[in-house]
mmCIF file of C-alpha atoms in Angstrom:
data_model
loop_
_atom_site.group_PDB
_atom_site.id
_atom_site.type_symbol
_atom_site.label_atom_id
_atom_site.label_comp_id
_atom_site.label_asym_id
_atom_site.label_seq_id
_atom_site.Cartn_x
_atom_site.Cartn_y
_atom_site.Cartn_z
ATOM 1 C CA MET A 1 26.853 1.630 -2.448
ATOM 2 C CA ASN A 2 27.556 -2.091 -2.822
ATOM 3 C CA GLN A 3 26.655 -3.691 -6.127
ATOM 4 C CA ILE A 4 23.723 -6.085 -5.924
ATOM 5 C CA ASP A 5 23.778 -8.986 -8.369
ATOM 6 C CA LYS A 6 20.785 -10.930 -7.116
ATOM 7 C CA VAL A 7 17.362 -9.727 -5.992
ATOM 8 C CA ALA A 8 14.551 -11.802 -4.523
ATOM 9 C CA VAL A 9 10.861 -11.036 -4.856
ATOM 10 C CA ILE A 10 8.574 -12.796 -2.396
ATOM 11 C CA GLY A 11 5.023 -12.996 -3.690
ATOM 12 C CA GLY A 12 3.794 -14.066 -7.108
ATOM 13 C CA GLY A 13 0.961 -11.598 -7.590
ATOM 14 C CA SER A 14 0.768 -8.850 -10.196
ATOM 15 C CA PHE A 15 2.849 -6.286 -8.290
ATOM 16 C CA GLY A 16 5.534 -8.817 -7.403
ATOM 17 C CA THR A 17 5.668 -9.824 -11.057
ATOM 18 C CA VAL A 18 6.353 -6.332 -12.386
ATOM 19 C CA ILE A 19 8.937 -5.636 -9.660
ATOM 20 C CA ALA A 20 10.749 -8.890 -10.492
ATOM 21 C CA ASN A 21 10.732 -8.056 -14.185
ATOM 22 C CA ILE A 22 12.001 -4.484 -13.837
ATOM 23 C CA THR A 23 14.941 -5.540 -11.662
ATOM 24 C CA ALA A 24 15.770 -8.373 -14.077
ATOM 25 C CA LYS A 25 15.787 -5.982 -17.013
ATOM 26 C CA ASN A 26 18.269 -3.863 -15.045
ATOM 27 C CA GLY A 27 20.704 -6.795 -15.033
ATOM 28 C CA CYS A 28 19.935 -8.669 -11.808
ATOM 29 C CA GLU A 29 19.283 -12.339 -11.330
ATOM 30 C CA VAL A 30 15.903 -12.588 -9.629
ATOM 31 C CA GLY A 31 14.635 -15.339 -7.363
ATOM 32 C CA PHE A 32 10.851 -15.152 -7.627
ATOM 33 C CA TRP A 33 9.086 -17.009 -4.802
ATOM 34 C CA MET A 34 5.595 -18.301 -5.510
ATOM 35 C CA ARG A 35 3.243 -20.317 -3.322
ATOM 36 C CA SER A 36 2.976 -23.342 -5.598
ATOM 37 C CA ASP A 37 5.286 -25.313 -7.846
ATOM 38 C CA GLU A 38 2.643 -25.260 -10.584
ATOM 39 C CA LEU A 39 2.581 -21.450 -10.700
ATOM 40 C CA ALA A 40 6.376 -21.341 -10.701
ATOM 41 C CA ARG A 41 6.543 -23.793 -13.617
ATOM 42 C CA ASP A 42 4.071 -21.671 -15.587
ATOM 43 C CA VAL A 43 6.265 -18.591 -15.164
ATOM 44 C CA ASN A 44 9.460 -20.443 -16.109
ATOM 45 C CA ASP A 45 7.961 -22.294 -19.073
ATOM 46 C CA LEU A 46 5.664 -19.633 -20.506
ATOM 47 C CA ARG A 47 7.728 -16.554 -19.547
ATOM 48 C CA GLU A 48 4.567 -14.904 -18.255
ATOM 49 C CA ASN A 49 2.375 -15.037 -15.149
ATOM 50 C CA PRO A 50 -0.858 -16.380 -16.642
ATOM 51 C CA GLN A 51 -2.835 -16.091 -13.421
ATOM 52 C CA TYR A 52 -2.176 -12.386 -12.741
ATOM 53 C CA LEU A 53 -0.599 -10.742 -15.799
ATOM 54 C CA PRO A 54 -1.241 -12.859 -18.902
ATOM 55 C CA GLY A 55 0.638 -11.631 -21.963
ATOM 56 C CA TYR A 56 3.258 -9.688 -19.977
ATOM 57 C CA GLU A 57 6.622 -11.079 -21.071
ATOM 58 C CA ILE A 58 8.948 -11.946 -18.186
ATOM 59 C CA ASP A 59 12.723 -11.626 -18.556
ATOM 60 C CA SER A 60 14.755 -14.843 -18.636
ATOM 61 C CA ARG A 61 16.745 -13.725 -15.556
ATOM 62 C CA VAL A 62 13.608 -14.197 -13.435
ATOM 63 C CA VAL A 63 13.606 -17.707 -11.988
ATOM 64 C CA ALA A 64 10.366 -18.682 -10.242
ATOM 65 C CA VAL A 65 10.609 -21.175 -7.377
ATOM 66 C CA GLU A 66 8.431 -22.576 -4.626
ATOM 67 C CA ASP A 67 11.485 -23.184 -2.426
ATOM 68 C CA MET A 68 12.017 -20.134 -0.192
ATOM 69 C CA SER A 69 15.695 -20.846 0.519
ATOM 70 C CA ALA A 70 16.439 -21.042 -3.215
ATOM 71 C CA ALA A 71 14.626 -17.763 -3.852
ATOM 72 C CA VAL A 72 16.528 -15.697 -1.285
ATOM 73 C CA ASP A 73 19.920 -17.436 -1.380
ATOM 74 C CA GLY A 74 22.578 -14.811 -2.165
ATOM 75 C CA ALA A 75 20.040 -11.983 -2.572
ATOM 76 C CA GLY A 76 21.294 -8.579 -1.470
ATOM 77 C CA LEU A 77 17.865 -6.987 -1.744
ATOM 78 C CA ILE A 78 14.533 -8.691 -1.057
ATOM 79 C CA PHE A 79 11.114 -7.288 -1.929
ATOM 80 C CA ILE A 80 8.150 -8.746 -0.019
ATOM 81 C CA ALA A 81 4.813 -8.366 -1.810
ATOM 82 C CA VAL A 82 2.307 -10.672 -0.126
ATOM 83 C CA PRO A 83 -1.093 -9.879 1.456
ATOM 84 C CA SER A 84 -0.839 -8.238 4.858
ATOM 85 C CA ASP A 85 -2.690 -11.030 6.661
ATOM 86 C CA GLY A 86 0.036 -13.493 5.668
ATOM 87 C CA PHE A 87 2.996 -11.126 5.865
ATOM 88 C CA ARG A 88 4.371 -12.225 9.243
ATOM 89 C CA ALA A 89 4.034 -15.946 8.479
ATOM 90 C CA VAL A 90 5.892 -15.551 5.185
ATOM 91 C CA LEU A 91 8.628 -13.554 6.928
ATOM 92 C CA ARG A 92 9.111 -16.286 9.495
ATOM 93 C CA GLU A 93 9.589 -18.774 6.693
ATOM 94 C CA MET A 94 11.984 -16.445 4.865
ATOM 95 C CA VAL A 95 14.207 -14.918 7.570
ATOM 96 C CA PRO A 96 16.227 -18.071 8.479
ATOM 97 C CA HIS A 97 17.482 -18.227 4.878
ATOM 98 C CA VAL A 98 18.327 -14.522 4.450
ATOM 99 C CA SER A 99 21.872 -13.157 4.362
ATOM 100 C CA PRO A 100 22.616 -10.999 7.461
ATOM 101 C CA ASP A 101 23.431 -7.963 5.308
ATOM 102 C CA ALA A 102 20.425 -8.253 2.977
ATOM 103 C CA MET A 103 18.064 -5.288 2.640
ATOM 104 C CA LEU A 104 14.348 -6.030 3.115
ATOM 105 C CA VAL A 105 11.728 -3.874 1.414
ATOM 106 C CA SER A 106 7.991 -4.233 1.915
ATOM 107 C CA GLY A 107 5.682 -3.667 -1.018
ATOM 108 C CA THR A 108 2.617 -4.658 1.033
ATOM 109 C CA LYS A 109 -0.009 -2.073 1.962
ATOM 110 C CA GLY A 110 -1.870 -2.909 5.132
ATOM 111 C CA ILE A 111 -2.023 -3.068 8.914
ATOM 112 C CA GLU A 112 -1.748 -6.228 10.994
ATOM 113 C CA ALA A 113 -4.859 -7.129 12.968
ATOM 114 C CA GLY A 114 -4.366 -7.388 16.717
ATOM 115 C CA SER A 115 -1.053 -5.568 16.915
ATOM 116 C CA PHE A 116 -1.891 -2.574 14.674
ATOM 117 C CA MET A 117 1.625 -2.925 13.286
ATOM 118 C CA LEU A 118 2.646 -1.752 9.831
ATOM 119 C CA MET A 119 4.678 -4.069 7.627
ATOM 120 C CA SER A 120 7.962 -2.232 8.284
ATOM 121 C CA GLN A 121 7.420 -2.665 12.019
ATOM 122 C CA ILE A 122 6.841 -6.388 11.507
ATOM 123 C CA LEU A 123 10.048 -6.507 9.466
ATOM 124 C CA ARG A 124 12.005 -4.932 12.302
ATOM 125 C CA GLN A 125 10.449 -7.301 14.812
ATOM 126 C CA GLU A 126 11.059 -10.486 12.816
ATOM 127 C CA ALA A 127 14.446 -9.440 11.375
ATOM 128 C CA PRO A 128 15.846 -6.975 13.956
ATOM 129 C CA ARG A 129 19.295 -6.689 12.352
ATOM 130 C CA ALA A 130 18.057 -6.086 8.814
ATOM 131 C CA ARG A 131 18.000 -2.752 7.026
ATOM 132 C CA VAL A 132 14.430 -2.146 5.911
ATOM 133 C CA GLY A 133 12.367 0.051 3.642
ATOM 134 C CA VAL A 134 8.874 0.361 2.208
ATOM 135 C CA LEU A 135 7.761 0.811 -1.393
ATOM 136 C CA SER A 136 4.461 2.591 -1.979
ATOM 137 C CA GLY A 137 2.653 4.799 -4.439
ATOM 138 C CA PRO A 138 0.014 4.877 -7.196
ATOM 139 C CA ASN A 139 1.248 1.611 -8.688
ATOM 140 C CA LEU A 140 -1.462 -0.297 -10.535
ATOM 141 C CA ALA A 141 0.476 -3.319 -11.762
ATOM 142 C CA ARG A 142 -1.366 -3.638 -15.070
ATOM 143 C CA GLU A 143 -0.425 -0.088 -16.008
ATOM 144 C CA ILE A 144 3.203 -0.641 -15.005
ATOM 145 C CA ALA A 145 3.218 -3.772 -17.162
ATOM 146 C CA ALA A 146 1.770 -1.780 -20.063
ATOM 147 C CA GLY A 147 4.607 0.746 -19.799
ATOM 148 C CA HIS A 148 2.488 3.670 -18.608
ATOM 149 C CA LEU A 149 4.497 6.403 -16.917
ATOM 150 C CA THR A 150 4.454 5.611 -13.201
ATOM 151 C CA GLY A 151 6.051 6.985 -10.046
ATOM 152 C CA THR A 152 6.676 5.216 -6.758
ATOM 153 C CA VAL A 153 8.327 6.048 -3.432
ATOM 154 C CA ILE A 154 10.993 4.133 -1.537
ATOM 155 C CA ALA A 155 11.044 5.195 2.096
ATOM 156 C CA SER A 156 13.737 4.198 4.558
ATOM 157 C CA ASP A 157 15.912 5.722 7.251
ATOM 158 C CA ASP A 158 18.854 4.002 5.528
ATOM 159 C CA GLU A 159 20.238 5.953 2.578
ATOM 160 C CA GLU A 160 21.823 2.867 0.999
ATOM 161 C CA VAL A 161 18.452 1.095 0.963
ATOM 162 C CA ARG A 162 16.863 4.094 -0.744
ATOM 163 C CA GLU A 163 19.581 4.415 -3.353
ATOM 164 C CA ASN A 164 19.759 0.706 -4.170
ATOM 165 C CA VAL A 165 16.014 0.496 -4.720
ATOM 166 C CA ARG A 166 16.032 3.680 -6.789
ATOM 167 C CA THR A 167 18.790 2.286 -8.982
ATOM 168 C CA LEU A 168 17.411 -1.231 -9.423
ATOM 169 C CA LEU A 169 13.813 -0.229 -10.162
ATOM 170 C CA ARG A 170 14.213 2.736 -12.464
ATOM 171 C CA SER A 171 13.286 2.427 -16.107
ATOM 172 C CA GLU A 172 12.090 4.623 -18.949
ATOM 173 C CA SER A 173 8.526 4.426 -17.641
ATOM 174 C CA PHE A 174 9.007 3.722 -13.921
ATOM 175 C CA ARG A 175 10.397 6.546 -11.758
ATOM 176 C CA VAL A 176 11.449 6.010 -8.137
ATOM 177 C CA TYR A 177 11.402 8.868 -5.634
ATOM 178 C CA THR A 178 12.890 8.734 -2.132
ATOM 179 C CA ASN A 179 11.627 9.698 1.322
ATOM 180 C CA ASP A 180 12.883 9.159 4.856
ATOM 181 C CA ASP A 181 9.419 9.284 6.496
ATOM 182 C CA MET A 182 8.790 5.550 6.410
ATOM 183 C CA LEU A 183 5.787 5.781 8.739
ATOM 184 C CA GLY A 184 4.016 8.436 6.667
ATOM 185 C CA VAL A 185 4.644 6.672 3.357
ATOM 186 C CA GLU A 186 3.404 3.368 4.713
ATOM 187 C CA LEU A 187 0.330 4.861 6.367
ATOM 188 C CA GLY A 188 -0.600 6.590 3.125
ATOM 189 C CA GLY A 189 -0.553 3.305 1.258
ATOM 190 C CA SER A 190 -2.692 1.620 3.897
ATOM 191 C CA LEU A 191 -5.234 4.337 4.699
ATOM 192 C CA LYS A 192 -6.131 5.255 1.122
ATOM 193 C CA ASN A 193 -7.821 1.856 0.683
ATOM 194 C CA ILE A 194 -10.562 2.976 3.094
ATOM 195 C CA TYR A 195 -11.430 5.988 0.985
ATOM 196 C CA ALA A 196 -11.308 4.082 -2.297
ATOM 197 C CA ILE A 197 -14.199 1.988 -0.958
ATOM 198 C CA ILE A 198 -16.131 5.153 -0.099
ATOM 199 C CA ALA A 199 -15.463 6.547 -3.597
ATOM 200 C CA GLY A 200 -16.801 3.330 -5.115
ATOM 201 C CA ILE A 201 -19.971 3.619 -3.015
ATOM 202 C CA ALA A 202 -20.488 7.209 -4.171
ATOM 203 C CA ALA A 203 -20.012 6.239 -7.818
ATOM 204 C CA ALA A 204 -22.562 3.430 -7.525
ATOM 205 C CA LEU A 205 -25.042 5.908 -6.072
ATOM 206 C CA GLY A 206 -24.661 8.042 -9.201
ATOM 207 C CA MET A 207 -22.620 10.817 -7.651
ATOM 208 C CA GLY A 208 -20.231 12.618 -9.969
ATOM 209 C CA HIS A 209 -16.833 14.262 -10.155
ATOM 210 C CA ASN A 210 -17.681 16.994 -7.645
ATOM 211 C CA THR A 211 -18.452 14.358 -5.025
ATOM 212 C CA ASN A 212 -15.330 12.366 -5.812
ATOM 213 C CA SER A 213 -13.196 15.493 -5.546
ATOM 214 C CA MET A 214 -14.692 16.400 -2.176
ATOM 215 C CA LEU A 215 -14.229 12.849 -0.880
ATOM 216 C CA VAL A 216 -10.592 12.735 -1.984
ATOM 217 C CA THR A 217 -9.675 16.045 -0.367
ATOM 218 C CA ARG A 218 -11.512 15.310 2.892
ATOM 219 C CA ALA A 219 -9.971 11.826 2.906
ATOM 220 C CA LEU A 220 -6.535 13.367 2.585
ATOM 221 C CA THR A 221 -7.257 15.540 5.617
ATOM 222 C CA GLU A 222 -8.286 12.484 7.644
ATOM 223 C CA MET A 223 -5.183 10.576 6.571
ATOM 224 C CA ALA A 224 -2.852 13.401 7.541
ATOM 225 C CA ARG A 225 -4.700 13.997 10.820
ATOM 226 C CA PHE A 226 -4.422 10.328 11.788
ATOM 227 C CA GLY A 227 -0.836 10.046 10.564
ATOM 228 C CA ARG A 228 0.291 13.066 12.568
ATOM 229 C CA GLU A 229 -1.214 11.552 15.726
ATOM 230 C CA LEU A 230 0.894 8.420 15.162
ATOM 231 C CA GLY A 231 4.078 10.417 14.533
ATOM 232 C CA ALA A 232 4.185 10.801 10.742
ATOM 233 C CA ASP A 233 4.891 14.072 8.936
ATOM 234 C CA PRO A 234 1.527 15.366 7.590
ATOM 235 C CA MET A 235 3.318 16.769 4.535
ATOM 236 C CA THR A 236 4.225 13.242 3.437
ATOM 237 C CA PHE A 237 0.562 12.702 2.561
ATOM 238 C CA LEU A 238 0.866 15.371 -0.156
ATOM 239 C CA GLY A 239 3.245 13.114 -2.088
ATOM 240 C CA LEU A 240 2.866 10.090 -4.346
ATOM 241 C CA SER A 241 2.287 7.649 -1.494
ATOM 242 C CA GLY A 242 -0.489 9.838 -0.087
ATOM 243 C CA VAL A 243 -2.578 11.940 -2.437
ATOM 244 C CA GLY A 244 -1.084 10.213 -5.508
ATOM 245 C CA ASP A 245 -2.151 6.750 -4.422
ATOM 246 C CA LEU A 246 -5.440 8.072 -3.066
ATOM 247 C CA VAL A 247 -6.433 9.680 -6.390
ATOM 248 C CA VAL A 248 -5.721 6.505 -8.365
ATOM 249 C CA THR A 249 -7.519 4.064 -6.102
ATOM 250 C CA SER A 250 -10.502 6.381 -5.675
ATOM 251 C CA SER A 251 -11.160 6.787 -9.388
ATOM 252 C CA THR A 252 -10.716 3.463 -11.165
ATOM 253 C CA PRO A 253 -12.352 0.024 -11.164
ATOM 254 C CA LEU A 254 -8.840 -1.412 -11.504
ATOM 255 C CA SER A 255 -8.734 -0.934 -7.726
ATOM 256 C CA ARG A 256 -10.230 -3.853 -5.771
ATOM 257 C CA ASN A 257 -11.207 -1.459 -2.979
ATOM 258 C CA TYR A 258 -13.126 0.767 -5.401
ATOM 259 C CA ARG A 259 -14.934 -2.284 -6.800
ATOM 260 C CA ILE A 260 -15.858 -3.449 -3.292
ATOM 261 C CA GLY A 261 -17.318 -0.006 -2.633
ATOM 262 C CA PHE A 262 -19.220 -0.006 -5.912
ATOM 263 C CA ALA A 263 -20.822 -3.328 -5.007
ATOM 264 C CA LEU A 264 -21.752 -1.989 -1.562
ATOM 265 C CA GLY A 265 -23.291 1.066 -3.214
ATOM 266 C CA GLN A 266 -25.448 -1.245 -5.348
ATOM 267 C CA GLY A 267 -26.959 -2.621 -2.155
ATOM 268 C CA LYS A 268 -24.865 -5.740 -1.645
ATOM 269 C CA ASN A 269 -23.584 -6.646 1.801
ATOM 270 C CA ILE A 270 -19.843 -7.039 2.377
ATOM 271 C CA GLU A 271 -19.909 -10.817 1.896
ATOM 272 C CA ALA A 272 -21.631 -10.551 -1.481
ATOM 273 C CA ALA A 273 -19.354 -7.662 -2.505
ATOM 274 C CA ALA A 274 -16.245 -9.677 -1.668
ATOM 275 C CA GLU A 275 -17.582 -12.659 -3.611
ATOM 276 C CA GLU A 276 -18.239 -10.469 -6.642
ATOM 277 C CA VAL A 277 -14.741 -8.939 -6.575
ATOM 278 C CA GLY A 278 -13.121 -12.297 -5.871
ATOM 279 C CA GLN A 279 -11.494 -11.484 -2.558
ATOM 280 C CA VAL A 280 -11.771 -9.137 0.406
ATOM 281 C CA ALA A 281 -9.848 -5.944 -0.344
ATOM 282 C CA GLU A 282 -7.301 -4.587 2.133
ATOM 283 C CA GLY A 283 -9.500 -1.580 2.901
ATOM 284 C CA VAL A 284 -12.169 -3.714 4.578
ATOM 285 C CA ASN A 285 -9.729 -4.984 7.176
ATOM 286 C CA THR A 286 -8.015 -1.617 7.451
ATOM 287 C CA VAL A 287 -11.168 0.385 8.205
ATOM 288 C CA LYS A 288 -12.038 -1.937 11.094
ATOM 289 C CA LEU A 289 -8.607 -1.410 12.652
ATOM 290 C CA VAL A 290 -8.372 2.316 11.927
ATOM 291 C CA ALA A 291 -11.849 3.204 13.166
ATOM 292 C CA ARG A 292 -11.112 1.516 16.480
ATOM 293 C CA LYS A 293 -7.673 3.098 16.778
ATOM 294 C CA ALA A 294 -9.058 6.557 15.915
ATOM 295 C CA GLU A 295 -11.657 6.192 18.661
ATOM 296 C CA GLU A 296 -8.952 5.101 21.097
ATOM 297 C CA LEU A 297 -6.754 8.090 20.206
ATOM 298 C CA GLY A 298 -9.593 10.586 19.911
ATOM 299 C CA VAL A 299 -8.860 11.361 16.248
ATOM 300 C CA TYR A 300 -11.758 12.828 14.264
ATOM 301 C CA MET A 301 -12.293 10.590 11.190
ATOM 302 C CA PRO A 302 -15.937 10.842 10.073
ATOM 303 C CA LEU A 303 -15.410 9.160 6.684
ATOM 304 C CA ALA A 304 -13.590 6.144 8.108
ATOM 305 C CA ASN A 305 -16.097 5.837 10.948
ATOM 306 C CA GLY A 306 -19.000 6.114 8.536
ATOM 307 C CA LEU A 307 -17.634 3.320 6.359
ATOM 308 C CA TYR A 308 -17.091 1.162 9.436
ATOM 309 C CA ARG A 309 -20.752 1.574 10.352
ATOM 310 C CA ILE A 310 -21.860 0.732 6.803
ATOM 311 C CA ILE A 311 -19.808 -2.464 6.613
ATOM 312 C CA PHE A 312 -19.848 -3.819 10.149
ATOM 313 C CA GLU A 313 -22.994 -2.338 11.683
ATOM 314 C CA ARG A 314 -25.111 -2.595 8.504
ATOM 315 C CA GLU A 315 -26.254 1.016 8.742
ATOM 316 C CA SER A 316 -27.959 2.706 5.797
ATOM 317 C CA ILE A 317 -25.523 4.132 3.271
ATOM 318 C CA LYS A 318 -27.724 7.130 2.493
ATOM 319 C CA ASN A 319 -28.202 7.954 6.175
ATOM 320 C CA ILE A 320 -24.449 7.766 6.770
ATOM 321 C CA LEU A 321 -23.685 10.044 3.807
ATOM 322 C CA SER A 322 -26.259 12.587 4.997
ATOM 323 C CA SER A 323 -24.815 12.613 8.511
ATOM 324 C CA LEU A 324 -21.311 13.060 7.125
ATOM 325 C CA MET A 325 -22.405 16.207 5.284
ATOM 326 C CA LEU A 326 -23.836 17.607 8.507
ATOM 327 C CA SER A 327 -21.054 16.635 10.916
ATOM 328 C CA GLU A 328 -17.850 17.311 8.978
ATOM 329 C CA GLN A 329 -15.772 20.197 10.297
ATOM 330 C CA ALA A 330 -15.921 23.372 8.192
ATOM 331 C CA LEU A 331 -12.178 24.182 8.103
ATOM 332 C CA ASP A 332 -10.647 23.407 4.722
ATOM 333 C CA VAL A 333 -6.827 23.324 5.009
ATOM 334 C CA GLU A 334 -6.526 22.698 8.724
ATOM 335 C CA PHE A 335 -2.792 21.914 8.917
ATOM 336 C CA ALA A 336 -1.787 25.120 7.171
ATOM 337 C CA ALA A 337 -4.028 27.053 9.552
ATOM 338 C CA ILE A 338 -2.678 25.289 12.617
ATOM 339 C CA GLU A 339 0.941 25.822 11.572
ATOM 340 C CA ASP A 340 0.298 29.484 10.774
ATOM 341 C CA LYS A 341 -1.330 30.026 14.173
ATOM 342 C CA THR A 342 1.598 28.308 15.890
ATOM 343 C CA LEU A 343 4.097 30.522 14.083
ATOM 344 C CA ARG A 344 2.193 33.677 15.062
ATOM 345 C CA CYS A 345 2.000 32.571 18.696
ATOM 346 C CA ASN A 346 5.701 31.835 18.768
ATOM 347 C CA ASN A 347 6.567 35.241 17.314
ATOM 348 C CA THR A 348 4.505 37.436 19.680
ATOM 349 C CA ASP A 349 7.590 38.514 21.619
#
């Protein structure tokens, strides 16, 4: 494994900030790209990101810049943590300045509208010679910044990418696990946003822990069902990037998707909910794309379809929830049952 002396982090939000800081504390120089010179000056002068993580001290080896070429120059590993709707545009600005042997790792959770491409697929399309990976998991940036024990997953089909990320991001409170199912890890991070919105709706309606538990487990089934249809390993969804991320985002108002759902459950429409939260959460865009893709593929996803109808067809929340209780399949652990049946069929001779 080649030693990496410089890392770049593209995206000045809360997650990008903690990733930049952890790698700096592990001895790397970090080029931290931000969208405006004013934000970059604040980070360099104040040694904190006052817009996203006020009070979180940033290591002196983090140098914030608005100039993309300066951020990525000489970087052996580049983390991209920008919203999914701007991911491709940022890549096109970045790629001409990237070293041919640099490793590119997406920390963005989402699906591109129109193409239904995940961020790793966009990486391969825009930088076809690069070695790529994805970083995903239950990673609320404020808790990482506070030093709470946190686990994440680096997924890549390149062992050197996995090991470099594991080495450069580990700390006493931040543990990095590895996986080679990049598709499953990335789908988990994207799909769970749908169900966090549903959990927020249920909470606003006064439903309790029993309801949340049922929603989380049925959501996990939908995620694995959809992921398997696209070629992911269903077992990946039992890890940190699947059920781990799902549990966190479905149980805390720190999640924007949960807050959007809570506002919807209070009777607000999606425009008012987004205004209250401050921005449209990834799950709103994701459910539109996933519901359509599930219909195209014939994948049974009653929760995702129900949320789509609530948001985009303005159907009654209570009517949707009642129909979900009536229409959901009765089988609990369907993948275990399917695999067991397959094994028995294969062993009849």
